Amino acid sequence: MSNDAVSPEEVRHVAELARVDLADGEVDQFTRQFADILEYFETLDEVPEVDRDADLANVMRPDEARDSLDSDEALRNAAETEDGYFKGPNVS
Amino acid sequence: MAENIFITEETIEGADDGPLAGRTVAIKDNISTADVRTTCGSAMLEEYVPPYDATVVSRLKEAGATIVGKANMDEFGMGSTTETSAFGSTDNPAAPGRVPGGSSGGSAAAVAAGEADLALGSDTGGSIRCPAAFCGVVGIKPTYGLVSRYGLVAYANSLEQIGPFADSVEDAAALLDVIAGPDERDATTREPEPNGERTSYAEAATGDVDGLSIGVPTELLEGADDGVLETFWDALEGLEDCGAAYHEVSLPSVEHAVEAYYVIAMSEASSNLARFDGVRYGNSGGYDGNWNEVFSAARREGFGDEVKRRILLGTYALSAGYHDKYYKKAQDARAWVKQDFDRVLDEVDVLASPTMPVPPFELGESLDDPLQMYLADANTVPVNLADLPAISVPAGETDGLPVGLQFVGPAFGERRLIEAASALD
């Protein structure tokens, strides 16, 4: 195991950033699995620096108004709506 | 149905006539179907009903196909066995008691079991080719940009393409003819030929391999099961008898493809799956508290282990202090893999390897060790990193289990792959 193997605190921190609650058992399990997986990812250090000359072109369309999904359809999968808007939880 | 192939069985009739009139098609459950629920194999989207069709679904309907159901899959496409589905595992019709492969396991199983003539899947790191190989059917992963992703629920959008399954190369190619081509709703699509000329893929299924030059990357043979290798070499000798020639080539970059693939796929997943907070769609759980608490609880409840693992690892790889170490290095590896493939494809017409290094796993055999599962994708993920087309075609069996052979070609070189693969039909 590499010396900067991930700690349970780091797993909790990343889970908080990603907005995923974890049970204590999951934290332990993920800490063990992440140590193996991240150690494997470390081999990317052997990859040489590569000249990346991506041959890309922007794709544009005319900026014209057109029909879109109507609001009833857009709202129909929402758990809560109010006056034609999505209704989410309190911000703080 | 004993195999648990479909998450939702529902008939959607297409136009009265067209090139696919009378043909039945199974659709992977991460491809949006208007008014028919689209779950991505996840409890998060158990009740999600899209208000619109994916472009590929519109094209199927216009071509006269009849959709027969939404096929089971690994949750959000994350897996190689279809066992991470929240709707239970699918049995392999070609090898009962074994997994059908994944993540498009239900799509491949539908064709193998005769529940549908054709199927659509999506391939982010092998999710069409792996189940095609394990179920003994044909699967095509198109060049990035050939098929519209509009309406495909995103997992790792820089890597994934929708593609066809069928019992024969010609039928898979005929389905590709229907779904391929530019779509104004997906700005990454383009005309396959610079002059805009459209040629039929199905007509390329001639089985003519006379003069075909095949490269066999030695790195993609390492660690493969003996029986798989034996079947692979037998198939290549068969092609040699038909006038093809093969020799070994080297792709040193692919030794780093699996780790590069997983860093990129997980990073993109952590961003793409941030949208599932239970407000606009998906499981809300009805929790109280501020938005961070409510979202975290809804996501704990809605996502399975493998999805959580990938979201967390992706968040980690993109976080301050680790971005350069993981994500930037992975992008370097991706560019290296592309250049490596371009180099060898200047020398040969196509590359060939076993699609999967092993025969299908037993159901339940492999869920406990995620890293071991990731390593099984060694032969398929390099193709997605390089944006290239590939096809998996049945090559024979080892101990009664299906073995797939993968051909890889240059960008938009699908016709050549179809020609080569049809010689094995």
Short mmCIF file of C-alpha atoms in Angstrom, two decimals:
data_model
loop_
_atom_site.label_atom_id
_atom_site.label_comp_id
_atom_site.label_asym_id
_atom_site.label_seq_id
_atom_site.Cartn_x
_atom_site.Cartn_y
_atom_site.Cartn_z
CA MET A 1 0.00 0.00 0.00
CA SER A 2 1.40 3.41 -0.90
CA ASN A 3 2.16 5.85 1.94
CA ASP A 4 -0.51 8.33 0.88
CA ALA A 5 -3.30 5.74 1.03
CA VAL A 6 -6.68 7.32 1.59
CA SER A 7 -7.93 7.66 5.21
CA PRO A 8 -11.50 7.22 6.52
CA GLU A 9 -11.59 11.01 7.12
CA GLU A 10 -10.75 11.66 3.46
CA VAL A 11 -13.48 9.26 2.33
CA ARG A 12 -15.98 11.13 4.55
CA HIS A 13 -14.75 14.47 3.18
CA VAL A 14 -15.08 13.39 -0.46
CA ALA A 15 -18.54 11.93 0.27
CA GLU A 16 -19.55 15.29 1.72
CA LEU A 17 -18.26 17.12 -1.37
CA ALA A 18 -20.20 14.69 -3.59
CA ARG A 19 -23.36 14.96 -1.44
CA VAL A 20 -23.60 11.23 -0.74
CA ASP A 21 -24.29 10.15 2.87
CA LEU A 22 -22.33 7.06 3.87
CA ALA A 23 -23.00 4.60 6.69
CA ASP A 24 -20.00 3.81 8.94
CA GLY A 25 -19.71 0.35 7.37
CA GLU A 26 -19.54 1.91 3.90
CA VAL A 27 -16.76 4.28 5.01
CA ASP A 28 -14.65 1.31 6.16
CA GLN A 29 -15.35 -0.69 3.02
CA PHE A 30 -14.62 2.22 0.66
CA THR A 31 -11.43 3.15 2.55
CA ARG A 32 -10.06 -0.36 1.97
CA GLN A 33 -11.16 -0.54 -1.66
CA PHE A 34 -9.96 2.98 -2.49
CA ALA A 35 -6.49 2.13 -1.16
CA ASP A 36 -6.20 -0.71 -3.72
CA ILE A 37 -7.74 1.26 -6.58
CA LEU A 38 -5.73 4.45 -5.98
CA GLU A 39 -2.54 2.44 -5.68
CA TYR A 40 -3.31 1.02 -9.11
CA PHE A 41 -4.01 4.54 -10.49
CA GLU A 42 -0.53 5.58 -9.27
CA THR A 43 0.98 3.72 -12.24
CA LEU A 44 -0.15 6.71 -14.35
CA ASP A 45 3.07 8.30 -13.07
CA GLU A 46 4.88 6.17 -15.68
CA VAL A 47 3.00 7.83 -18.55
CA PRO A 48 5.24 10.20 -20.53
CA GLU A 49 4.10 13.75 -21.18
CA VAL A 50 2.31 13.71 -24.50
CA ASP A 51 1.85 16.39 -27.10
CA ARG A 52 -1.93 16.68 -27.33
CA ASP A 53 -2.90 18.20 -30.64
CA ALA A 54 -6.65 17.65 -30.65
CA ASP A 55 -8.16 18.37 -34.05
CA LEU A 56 -11.39 19.99 -32.88
CA ALA A 57 -13.85 22.35 -34.52
CA ASN A 58 -16.66 24.25 -32.83
CA VAL A 59 -20.16 23.37 -33.98
CA MET A 60 -22.57 26.31 -34.05
CA ARG A 61 -26.21 26.73 -34.96
CA PRO A 62 -28.11 29.93 -35.73
CA ASP A 63 -29.26 31.69 -32.56
CA GLU A 64 -32.97 31.42 -33.30
CA ALA A 65 -35.87 30.87 -30.94
CA ARG A 66 -37.54 27.48 -31.30
CA ASP A 67 -39.98 25.23 -29.49
CA SER A 68 -38.81 23.48 -26.37
CA LEU A 69 -40.35 21.12 -23.83
CA ASP A 70 -43.48 22.70 -22.34
CA SER A 71 -43.39 23.31 -18.62
CA ASP A 72 -46.00 20.66 -17.68
CA GLU A 73 -43.86 18.02 -19.35
CA ALA A 74 -40.67 19.36 -17.80
CA LEU A 75 -42.25 19.29 -14.33
CA ARG A 76 -43.96 15.93 -14.49
CA ASN A 77 -41.14 13.93 -12.86
CA ALA A 78 -40.65 16.38 -9.98
CA ALA A 79 -41.59 15.35 -6.44
CA GLU A 80 -42.79 18.88 -5.62
CA THR A 81 -43.76 21.83 -7.80
CA GLU A 82 -45.36 25.22 -7.16
CA ASP A 83 -46.78 27.73 -9.67
CA GLY A 84 -44.99 26.12 -12.59
CA TYR A 85 -41.62 25.86 -10.81
CA PHE A 86 -39.62 23.02 -9.31
CA LYS A 87 -39.70 23.18 -5.52
CA GLY A 88 -36.50 22.22 -3.72
CA PRO A 89 -35.48 22.01 -0.08
CA ASN A 90 -34.36 25.04 1.98
CA VAL A 91 -31.00 26.40 0.95
CA SER A 92 -29.81 26.70 4.54
CA MET B 1 -39.13 -14.92 -18.31
CA ALA B 2 -36.48 -16.72 -16.28
CA GLU B 3 -33.49 -14.65 -17.40
CA ASN B 4 -34.71 -11.24 -16.10
CA ILE B 5 -33.82 -9.60 -19.41
CA PHE B 6 -36.18 -6.62 -19.29
CA ILE B 7 -36.75 -4.01 -16.58
CA THR B 8 -39.91 -2.86 -18.38
CA GLU B 9 -41.75 -4.88 -21.03
CA GLU B 10 -43.74 -2.52 -23.24
CA THR B 11 -44.47 -2.54 -26.95
CA ILE B 12 -43.83 0.66 -28.89
CA GLU B 13 -44.94 0.39 -32.51
CA GLY B 14 -42.94 2.06 -35.25
CA ALA B 15 -43.97 3.28 -38.69
CA ASP B 16 -45.85 0.89 -40.99
CA ASP B 17 -42.92 0.43 -43.29
CA GLY B 18 -39.24 1.09 -43.44
CA PRO B 19 -36.00 -0.86 -43.45
CA LEU B 20 -36.73 -2.37 -40.01
CA ALA B 21 -40.45 -3.12 -40.52
CA GLY B 22 -41.33 -6.38 -38.80
CA ARG B 23 -38.13 -6.38 -36.72
CA THR B 24 -38.27 -6.30 -32.91
CA VAL B 25 -35.73 -4.30 -30.92
CA ALA B 26 -34.79 -4.26 -27.21
CA ILE B 27 -33.53 -0.90 -25.88
CA LYS B 28 -31.02 -0.53 -23.05
CA ASP B 29 -32.73 1.23 -20.16
CA ASN B 30 -30.46 4.28 -20.21
CA ILE B 31 -31.82 5.35 -23.63
CA SER B 32 -34.84 7.65 -23.27
CA THR B 33 -38.24 6.48 -24.50
CA ALA B 34 -41.08 9.01 -24.36
CA ASP B 35 -43.78 7.94 -21.88
CA VAL B 36 -42.00 4.66 -21.04
CA ARG B 37 -39.95 4.68 -17.85
CA THR B 38 -36.18 4.77 -18.22
CA THR B 39 -34.47 3.64 -15.03
CA CYS B 40 -30.75 3.25 -15.91
CA GLY B 41 -30.95 0.14 -13.72
CA SER B 42 -31.10 2.42 -10.68
CA ALA B 43 -33.50 2.87 -7.76
CA MET B 44 -32.76 6.59 -8.26
CA LEU B 45 -34.78 6.55 -11.52
CA GLU B 46 -37.24 3.76 -10.70
CA GLU B 47 -40.21 6.01 -11.54
CA TYR B 48 -38.60 8.36 -14.08
CA VAL B 49 -40.63 8.71 -17.30
CA PRO B 50 -38.88 10.74 -20.03
CA PRO B 51 -41.01 13.34 -21.84
CA TYR B 52 -39.05 12.80 -25.09
CA ASP B 53 -37.42 10.11 -27.25
CA ALA B 54 -33.70 9.72 -27.74
CA THR B 55 -32.72 10.43 -31.36
CA VAL B 56 -31.89 6.74 -31.92
CA VAL B 57 -35.40 5.79 -30.71
CA SER B 58 -37.02 8.30 -33.10
CA ARG B 59 -34.93 6.84 -35.93
CA LEU B 60 -35.94 3.27 -35.03
CA LYS B 61 -39.61 4.20 -35.04
CA GLU B 62 -39.29 5.96 -38.41
CA ALA B 63 -37.54 2.86 -39.76
CA GLY B 64 -40.56 0.73 -38.82
CA ALA B 65 -39.04 -1.21 -35.91
CA THR B 66 -41.15 -2.47 -33.01
CA ILE B 67 -39.62 -1.82 -29.58
CA VAL B 68 -40.38 -4.68 -27.20
CA GLY B 69 -38.91 -3.49 -23.92
CA LYS B 70 -36.28 -1.72 -21.85
CA ALA B 71 -33.39 -4.03 -21.16
CA ASN B 72 -31.61 -4.61 -17.85
CA MET B 73 -28.17 -3.11 -17.30
CA ASP B 74 -25.55 -2.37 -14.67
CA GLU B 75 -26.63 0.70 -12.69
CA PHE B 76 -25.90 3.78 -14.85
CA GLY B 77 -23.71 1.54 -17.05
CA MET B 78 -21.22 0.96 -14.25
CA GLY B 79 -20.24 -2.70 -14.32
CA SER B 80 -19.25 -5.60 -16.56
CA THR B 81 -21.80 -8.18 -15.38
CA THR B 82 -25.27 -6.50 -15.16
CA GLU B 83 -25.21 -7.52 -11.47
CA THR B 84 -25.08 -3.92 -10.18
CA SER B 85 -28.64 -3.37 -11.50
CA ALA B 86 -31.14 -2.39 -8.79
CA PHE B 87 -33.57 -4.72 -10.60
CA GLY B 88 -31.62 -7.95 -10.07
CA SER B 89 -29.09 -9.82 -12.19
CA THR B 90 -29.75 -11.27 -15.65
CA ASP B 91 -28.91 -14.88 -16.52
CA ASN B 92 -26.86 -15.58 -19.65
CA PRO B 93 -29.08 -17.42 -22.20
CA ALA B 94 -25.96 -18.81 -23.94
CA ALA B 95 -24.36 -19.99 -20.68
CA PRO B 96 -26.97 -20.46 -17.91
CA GLY B 97 -25.68 -19.69 -14.40
CA ARG B 98 -23.18 -17.20 -15.83
CA VAL B 99 -23.40 -13.42 -16.15
CA PRO B 100 -24.40 -11.97 -19.55
CA GLY B 101 -21.60 -9.39 -19.30
CA GLY B 102 -22.26 -5.72 -18.98
CA SER B 103 -23.18 -3.13 -18.75
CA SER B 104 -25.62 -3.76 -21.67
CA GLY B 105 -26.28 -7.32 -20.44
CA GLY B 106 -30.06 -7.26 -20.94
CA SER B 107 -29.69 -6.06 -24.55
CA ALA B 108 -27.26 -8.87 -25.48
CA ALA B 109 -29.33 -11.46 -23.59
CA ALA B 110 -32.51 -10.34 -25.39
CA VAL B 111 -30.92 -11.13 -28.76
CA ALA B 112 -29.30 -14.37 -27.53
CA ALA B 113 -32.61 -15.61 -26.08
CA GLY B 114 -34.61 -14.63 -29.17
CA GLU B 115 -36.68 -12.13 -27.14
CA ALA B 116 -35.78 -9.48 -29.73
CA ASP B 117 -34.29 -9.64 -33.24
CA LEU B 118 -32.02 -6.68 -32.51
CA ALA B 119 -31.00 -4.51 -29.58
CA LEU B 120 -29.40 -1.19 -28.73
CA GLY B 121 -26.81 -0.81 -25.99
CA SER B 122 -24.26 1.80 -25.04
CA ASP B 123 -20.49 1.34 -24.78
CA THR B 124 -18.42 3.55 -22.48
CA GLY B 125 -15.55 1.11 -21.87
CA GLY B 126 -16.77 -2.12 -23.45
CA SER B 127 -20.41 -2.20 -22.39
CA ILE B 128 -21.58 -3.40 -25.83
CA ARG B 129 -18.64 -5.65 -26.74
CA CYS B 130 -18.34 -7.45 -23.37
CA PRO B 131 -21.97 -8.67 -23.27
CA ALA B 132 -21.87 -9.47 -27.01
CA ALA B 133 -18.84 -11.71 -26.36
CA PHE B 134 -20.33 -13.33 -23.25
CA CYS B 135 -23.73 -14.00 -24.88
CA GLY B 136 -22.38 -15.18 -28.24
CA VAL B 137 -23.89 -12.37 -30.34
CA VAL B 138 -22.54 -9.51 -32.49
CA GLY B 139 -22.06 -6.02 -30.99
CA ILE B 140 -20.71 -2.82 -32.57
CA LYS B 141 -19.15 0.12 -30.72
CA PRO B 142 -19.25 2.93 -33.32
CA THR B 143 -16.62 5.65 -33.80
CA TYR B 144 -17.17 8.51 -31.33
CA GLY B 145 -19.43 10.96 -33.17
CA LEU B 146 -21.12 8.50 -35.57
CA VAL B 147 -24.29 7.96 -33.49
CA SER B 148 -26.24 10.65 -31.62
CA ARG B 149 -26.15 10.52 -27.81
CA TYR B 150 -29.19 12.81 -27.49
CA GLY B 151 -31.45 11.11 -24.94
CA LEU B 152 -28.75 8.75 -23.66
CA VAL B 153 -28.48 9.33 -19.91
CA ALA B 154 -24.86 10.44 -19.56
CA TYR B 155 -22.30 8.47 -17.56
CA ALA B 156 -18.97 9.47 -19.18
CA ASN B 157 -19.91 11.48 -22.24
CA SER B 158 -16.46 11.82 -23.80
CA LEU B 159 -16.21 8.02 -24.05
CA GLU B 160 -19.66 6.61 -24.79
CA GLN B 161 -21.53 5.68 -27.94
CA ILE B 162 -24.83 3.91 -28.59
CA GLY B 163 -24.50 0.84 -30.80
CA PRO B 164 -26.30 -2.25 -32.14
CA PHE B 165 -26.53 -5.95 -31.19
CA ALA B 166 -27.76 -8.73 -33.50
CA ASP B 167 -27.39 -12.44 -34.24
CA SER B 168 -25.45 -11.67 -37.43
CA VAL B 169 -22.98 -9.02 -38.54
CA GLU B 170 -25.26 -8.04 -41.43
CA ASP B 171 -28.25 -7.44 -39.12
CA ALA B 172 -26.15 -5.41 -36.68
CA ALA B 173 -24.86 -3.36 -39.62
CA ALA B 174 -28.42 -2.79 -40.88
CA LEU B 175 -29.36 -1.40 -37.46
CA LEU B 176 -26.27 0.83 -37.53
CA ASP B 177 -27.45 2.15 -40.94
CA VAL B 178 -30.65 3.35 -39.25
CA ILE B 179 -29.11 5.03 -36.19
CA ALA B 180 -25.87 6.50 -37.66
CA GLY B 181 -25.42 10.05 -38.91
CA PRO B 182 -25.38 13.63 -37.70
CA ASP B 183 -27.97 15.02 -35.30
CA GLU B 184 -28.34 18.73 -34.61
CA ARG B 185 -29.13 17.83 -30.99
CA ASP B 186 -25.69 16.28 -30.44
CA ALA B 187 -22.93 18.65 -31.49
CA THR B 188 -20.34 15.85 -31.30
CA THR B 189 -21.91 13.99 -34.24
CA ARG B 190 -20.67 14.38 -37.80
CA GLU B 191 -20.92 12.91 -41.28
CA PRO B 192 -18.87 9.71 -41.43
CA GLU B 193 -17.43 10.66 -44.84
CA PRO B 194 -15.93 14.11 -45.41
CA ASN B 195 -17.94 14.53 -48.62
CA GLY B 196 -21.18 13.72 -46.83
CA GLU B 197 -21.65 10.56 -48.90
CA ARG B 198 -23.70 7.87 -47.12
CA THR B 199 -22.84 4.27 -47.77
CA SER B 200 -24.65 1.22 -46.46
CA TYR B 201 -23.01 -0.67 -43.62
CA ALA B 202 -25.17 -3.75 -44.23
CA GLU B 203 -23.85 -4.00 -47.80
CA ALA B 204 -20.33 -4.22 -46.39
CA ALA B 205 -21.13 -7.61 -44.79
CA THR B 206 -19.65 -9.52 -47.72
CA GLY B 207 -17.34 -11.83 -45.76
CA ASP B 208 -14.57 -10.88 -48.18
CA VAL B 209 -11.23 -10.74 -46.33
CA ASP B 210 -8.95 -11.52 -49.28
CA GLY B 211 -5.85 -9.32 -48.88
CA LEU B 212 -6.92 -8.01 -45.44
CA SER B 213 -3.99 -7.20 -43.17
CA ILE B 214 -4.64 -7.87 -39.49
CA GLY B 215 -2.45 -6.69 -36.59
CA VAL B 216 -2.59 -8.58 -33.29
CA PRO B 217 -1.49 -6.34 -30.36
CA THR B 218 0.58 -8.61 -28.10
CA GLU B 219 -0.35 -6.53 -25.03
CA LEU B 220 -4.00 -7.59 -25.50
CA LEU B 221 -3.09 -11.29 -25.30
CA GLU B 222 -1.23 -11.05 -21.99
CA GLY B 223 -2.99 -12.73 -19.09
CA ALA B 224 -5.80 -14.09 -21.27
CA ASP B 225 -7.35 -17.46 -20.46
CA ASP B 226 -5.77 -20.35 -22.44
CA GLY B 227 -9.06 -21.59 -23.84
CA VAL B 228 -9.97 -18.06 -24.98
CA LEU B 229 -6.59 -17.72 -26.73
CA GLU B 230 -6.95 -21.08 -28.45
CA THR B 231 -10.36 -20.11 -29.82
CA PHE B 232 -9.00 -16.71 -30.89
CA TRP B 233 -6.06 -18.17 -32.84
CA ASP B 234 -8.31 -20.80 -34.48
CA ALA B 235 -10.55 -17.99 -35.74
CA LEU B 236 -7.56 -16.05 -37.12
CA GLU B 237 -6.33 -19.15 -38.93
CA GLY B 238 -9.78 -19.46 -40.45
CA LEU B 239 -9.45 -15.90 -41.77
CA GLU B 240 -5.99 -16.71 -43.12
CA ASP B 241 -7.53 -19.58 -45.09
CA CYS B 242 -9.84 -16.96 -46.68
CA GLY B 243 -6.91 -14.82 -47.84
CA ALA B 244 -6.25 -12.55 -44.82
CA ALA B 245 -2.77 -12.18 -43.30
CA TYR B 246 -1.96 -11.46 -39.67
CA HIS B 247 1.09 -10.54 -37.64
CA GLU B 248 1.79 -9.35 -34.11
CA VAL B 249 2.11 -5.62 -33.39
CA SER B 250 2.87 -3.68 -30.22
CA LEU B 251 0.79 -0.99 -28.47
CA PRO B 252 2.87 -0.11 -25.38
CA SER B 253 0.43 2.63 -24.26
CA VAL B 254 -2.41 0.19 -23.57
CA GLU B 255 -0.58 -1.03 -20.46
CA HIS B 256 -1.92 2.19 -18.85
CA ALA B 257 -5.33 2.21 -20.52
CA VAL B 258 -7.37 0.69 -17.68
CA GLU B 259 -6.23 3.21 -15.07
CA ALA B 260 -6.57 6.12 -17.50
CA TYR B 261 -10.03 4.95 -18.48
CA TYR B 262 -11.27 4.62 -14.91
CA VAL B 263 -9.89 8.01 -13.82
CA ILE B 264 -11.58 9.74 -16.78
CA ALA B 265 -14.84 7.77 -16.57
CA MET B 266 -15.17 8.27 -12.81
CA SER B 267 -14.35 11.98 -13.07
CA GLU B 268 -16.98 12.50 -15.74
CA ALA B 269 -19.46 10.37 -13.75
CA SER B 270 -18.99 12.46 -10.61
CA SER B 271 -19.99 15.53 -12.61
CA ASN B 272 -22.75 13.95 -14.73
CA LEU B 273 -24.48 12.25 -11.80
CA ALA B 274 -24.51 15.46 -9.73
CA ARG B 275 -27.86 16.21 -11.42
CA PHE B 276 -29.61 13.44 -9.47
CA ASP B 277 -30.73 15.34 -6.38
CA GLY B 278 -34.41 14.32 -6.34
CA VAL B 279 -35.72 17.81 -7.15
CA ARG B 280 -36.45 17.75 -10.91
CA TYR B 281 -36.63 13.94 -11.26
CA GLY B 282 -35.47 10.86 -9.45
CA ASN B 283 -35.73 9.62 -5.90
CA SER B 284 -36.27 12.48 -3.44
CA GLY B 285 -36.89 10.32 -0.35
CA GLY B 286 -38.99 13.13 1.16
CA TYR B 287 -36.34 14.11 3.72
CA ASP B 288 -36.35 17.25 5.89
CA GLY B 289 -33.40 19.55 6.42
CA ASN B 290 -31.30 21.93 4.36
CA TRP B 291 -30.51 21.15 0.74
CA ASN B 292 -27.14 19.52 1.42
CA GLU B 293 -28.66 17.15 3.98
CA VAL B 294 -31.67 16.37 1.81
CA PHE B 295 -29.62 15.76 -1.36
CA SER B 296 -27.11 13.58 0.51
CA ALA B 297 -29.87 11.43 1.97
CA ALA B 298 -31.69 11.10 -1.38
CA ARG B 299 -28.46 10.08 -3.10
CA ARG B 300 -27.54 7.57 -0.35
CA GLU B 301 -30.91 5.91 -0.84
CA GLY B 302 -31.01 6.09 -4.65
CA PHE B 303 -27.51 4.94 -5.63
CA GLY B 304 -25.97 1.47 -5.28
CA ASP B 305 -22.42 0.71 -4.09
CA GLU B 306 -20.63 0.75 -7.45
CA VAL B 307 -22.19 4.09 -8.41
CA LYS B 308 -21.21 5.61 -5.04
CA ARG B 309 -17.69 4.23 -5.44
CA ARG B 310 -17.26 5.84 -8.86
CA ILE B 311 -18.80 9.19 -7.86
CA LEU B 312 -16.51 9.38 -4.80
CA LEU B 313 -13.36 8.32 -6.64
CA GLY B 314 -14.15 10.77 -9.45
CA THR B 315 -14.70 13.58 -6.95
CA TYR B 316 -11.37 12.64 -5.34
CA ALA B 317 -9.50 12.57 -8.68
CA LEU B 318 -10.79 16.04 -9.58
CA SER B 319 -10.25 17.60 -6.15
CA ALA B 320 -7.62 20.24 -5.42
CA GLY B 321 -4.18 18.70 -5.05
CA TYR B 322 -5.07 15.51 -6.95
CA HIS B 323 -6.26 16.86 -10.31
CA ASP B 324 -2.78 16.97 -11.87
CA LYS B 325 -1.76 13.64 -10.38
CA TYR B 326 -4.75 11.68 -11.67
CA TYR B 327 -6.94 13.53 -14.19
CA LYS B 328 -4.22 15.34 -16.13
CA LYS B 329 -2.05 12.20 -16.27
CA ALA B 330 -5.03 10.18 -17.46
CA GLN B 331 -5.58 12.68 -20.29
CA ASP B 332 -1.91 12.29 -21.25
CA ALA B 333 -2.36 8.53 -21.31
CA ARG B 334 -5.49 8.95 -23.45
CA ALA B 335 -3.58 11.03 -26.02
CA TRP B 336 -0.78 8.45 -26.01
CA VAL B 337 -3.24 5.59 -26.61
CA LYS B 338 -4.77 7.50 -29.54
CA GLN B 339 -1.39 8.12 -31.14
CA ASP B 340 -0.38 4.51 -30.61
CA PHE B 341 -3.51 3.22 -32.38
CA ASP B 342 -3.09 5.72 -35.23
CA ARG B 343 0.49 4.51 -35.72
CA VAL B 344 -0.32 0.79 -35.98
CA LEU B 345 -3.47 1.41 -38.04
CA ASP B 346 -1.24 3.10 -40.61
CA GLU B 347 0.47 -0.27 -41.06
CA VAL B 348 -2.47 -2.69 -40.93
CA ASP B 349 -6.14 -2.55 -41.95
CA VAL B 350 -7.60 -3.75 -38.65
CA LEU B 351 -6.49 -4.97 -35.23
CA ALA B 352 -7.77 -8.18 -33.67
CA SER B 353 -7.82 -9.45 -30.08
CA PRO B 354 -10.04 -11.51 -27.80
CA THR B 355 -12.90 -9.17 -26.78
CA MET B 356 -12.71 -10.37 -23.17
CA PRO B 357 -9.64 -12.11 -21.72
CA VAL B 358 -11.88 -14.62 -19.89
CA PRO B 359 -15.10 -16.57 -20.50
CA PRO B 360 -18.27 -15.35 -18.73
CA PHE B 361 -18.00 -15.27 -14.92
CA GLU B 362 -20.36 -17.30 -12.76
CA LEU B 363 -23.22 -15.25 -11.33
CA GLY B 364 -22.13 -13.72 -8.00
CA GLU B 365 -18.48 -14.69 -8.51
CA SER B 366 -16.94 -11.27 -8.87
CA LEU B 367 -18.90 -8.60 -7.01
CA ASP B 368 -16.62 -8.27 -3.98
CA ASP B 369 -13.43 -7.01 -5.59
CA PRO B 370 -14.02 -3.93 -7.74
CA LEU B 371 -10.40 -3.64 -8.92
CA GLN B 372 -10.41 -7.21 -10.30
CA MET B 373 -13.56 -6.34 -12.25
CA TYR B 374 -11.96 -3.21 -13.70
CA LEU B 375 -8.97 -5.23 -14.93
CA ALA B 376 -11.27 -7.52 -16.95
CA ASP B 377 -11.94 -4.50 -19.23
CA ALA B 378 -8.30 -4.36 -20.40
CA ASN B 379 -9.06 -5.18 -24.06
CA THR B 380 -12.10 -2.97 -24.53
CA VAL B 381 -11.32 0.35 -22.78
CA PRO B 382 -8.39 1.40 -25.04
CA VAL B 383 -10.82 1.68 -27.97
CA ASN B 384 -13.02 4.21 -26.13
CA LEU B 385 -9.97 6.25 -25.10
CA ALA B 386 -8.96 6.37 -28.79
CA ASP B 387 -12.54 7.19 -30.01
CA LEU B 388 -12.28 4.31 -32.52
CA PRO B 389 -14.85 1.82 -33.84
CA ALA B 390 -14.81 -1.84 -32.82
CA ILE B 391 -16.94 -4.93 -33.31
CA SER B 392 -17.22 -8.09 -31.23
CA VAL B 393 -18.15 -11.19 -33.20
CA PRO B 394 -18.55 -14.78 -31.92
CA ALA B 395 -15.31 -16.71 -32.51
CA GLY B 396 -16.35 -20.07 -31.07
CA GLU B 397 -16.47 -21.62 -27.61
CA THR B 398 -14.18 -22.79 -24.84
CA ASP B 399 -15.63 -25.52 -22.58
CA GLY B 400 -19.06 -24.69 -23.98
CA LEU B 401 -18.74 -20.97 -23.13
CA PRO B 402 -18.89 -18.24 -25.80
CA VAL B 403 -15.69 -16.44 -26.86
CA GLY B 404 -15.78 -13.11 -28.71
CA LEU B 405 -13.22 -11.73 -31.16
CA GLN B 406 -12.79 -7.95 -31.33
CA PHE B 407 -11.78 -6.06 -34.48
CA VAL B 408 -10.69 -2.42 -34.11
CA GLY B 409 -10.37 -0.05 -37.08
CA PRO B 410 -9.56 3.54 -37.91
CA ALA B 411 -12.06 6.33 -37.12
CA PHE B 412 -15.21 5.98 -39.26
CA GLY B 413 -13.82 2.72 -40.68
CA GLU B 414 -16.91 0.70 -39.68
CA ARG B 415 -17.32 -0.76 -43.18
CA ARG B 416 -13.95 -2.48 -43.03
CA LEU B 417 -14.75 -3.95 -39.60
CA ILE B 418 -18.10 -5.22 -40.84
CA GLU B 419 -16.41 -6.81 -43.86
CA ALA B 420 -13.83 -8.57 -41.67
CA ALA B 421 -16.28 -9.68 -38.97
CA SER B 422 -18.78 -11.06 -41.48
CA ALA B 423 -16.16 -13.61 -42.58
CA LEU B 424 -16.60 -15.22 -39.14
CA ASP B 425 -20.42 -15.31 -39.28
#
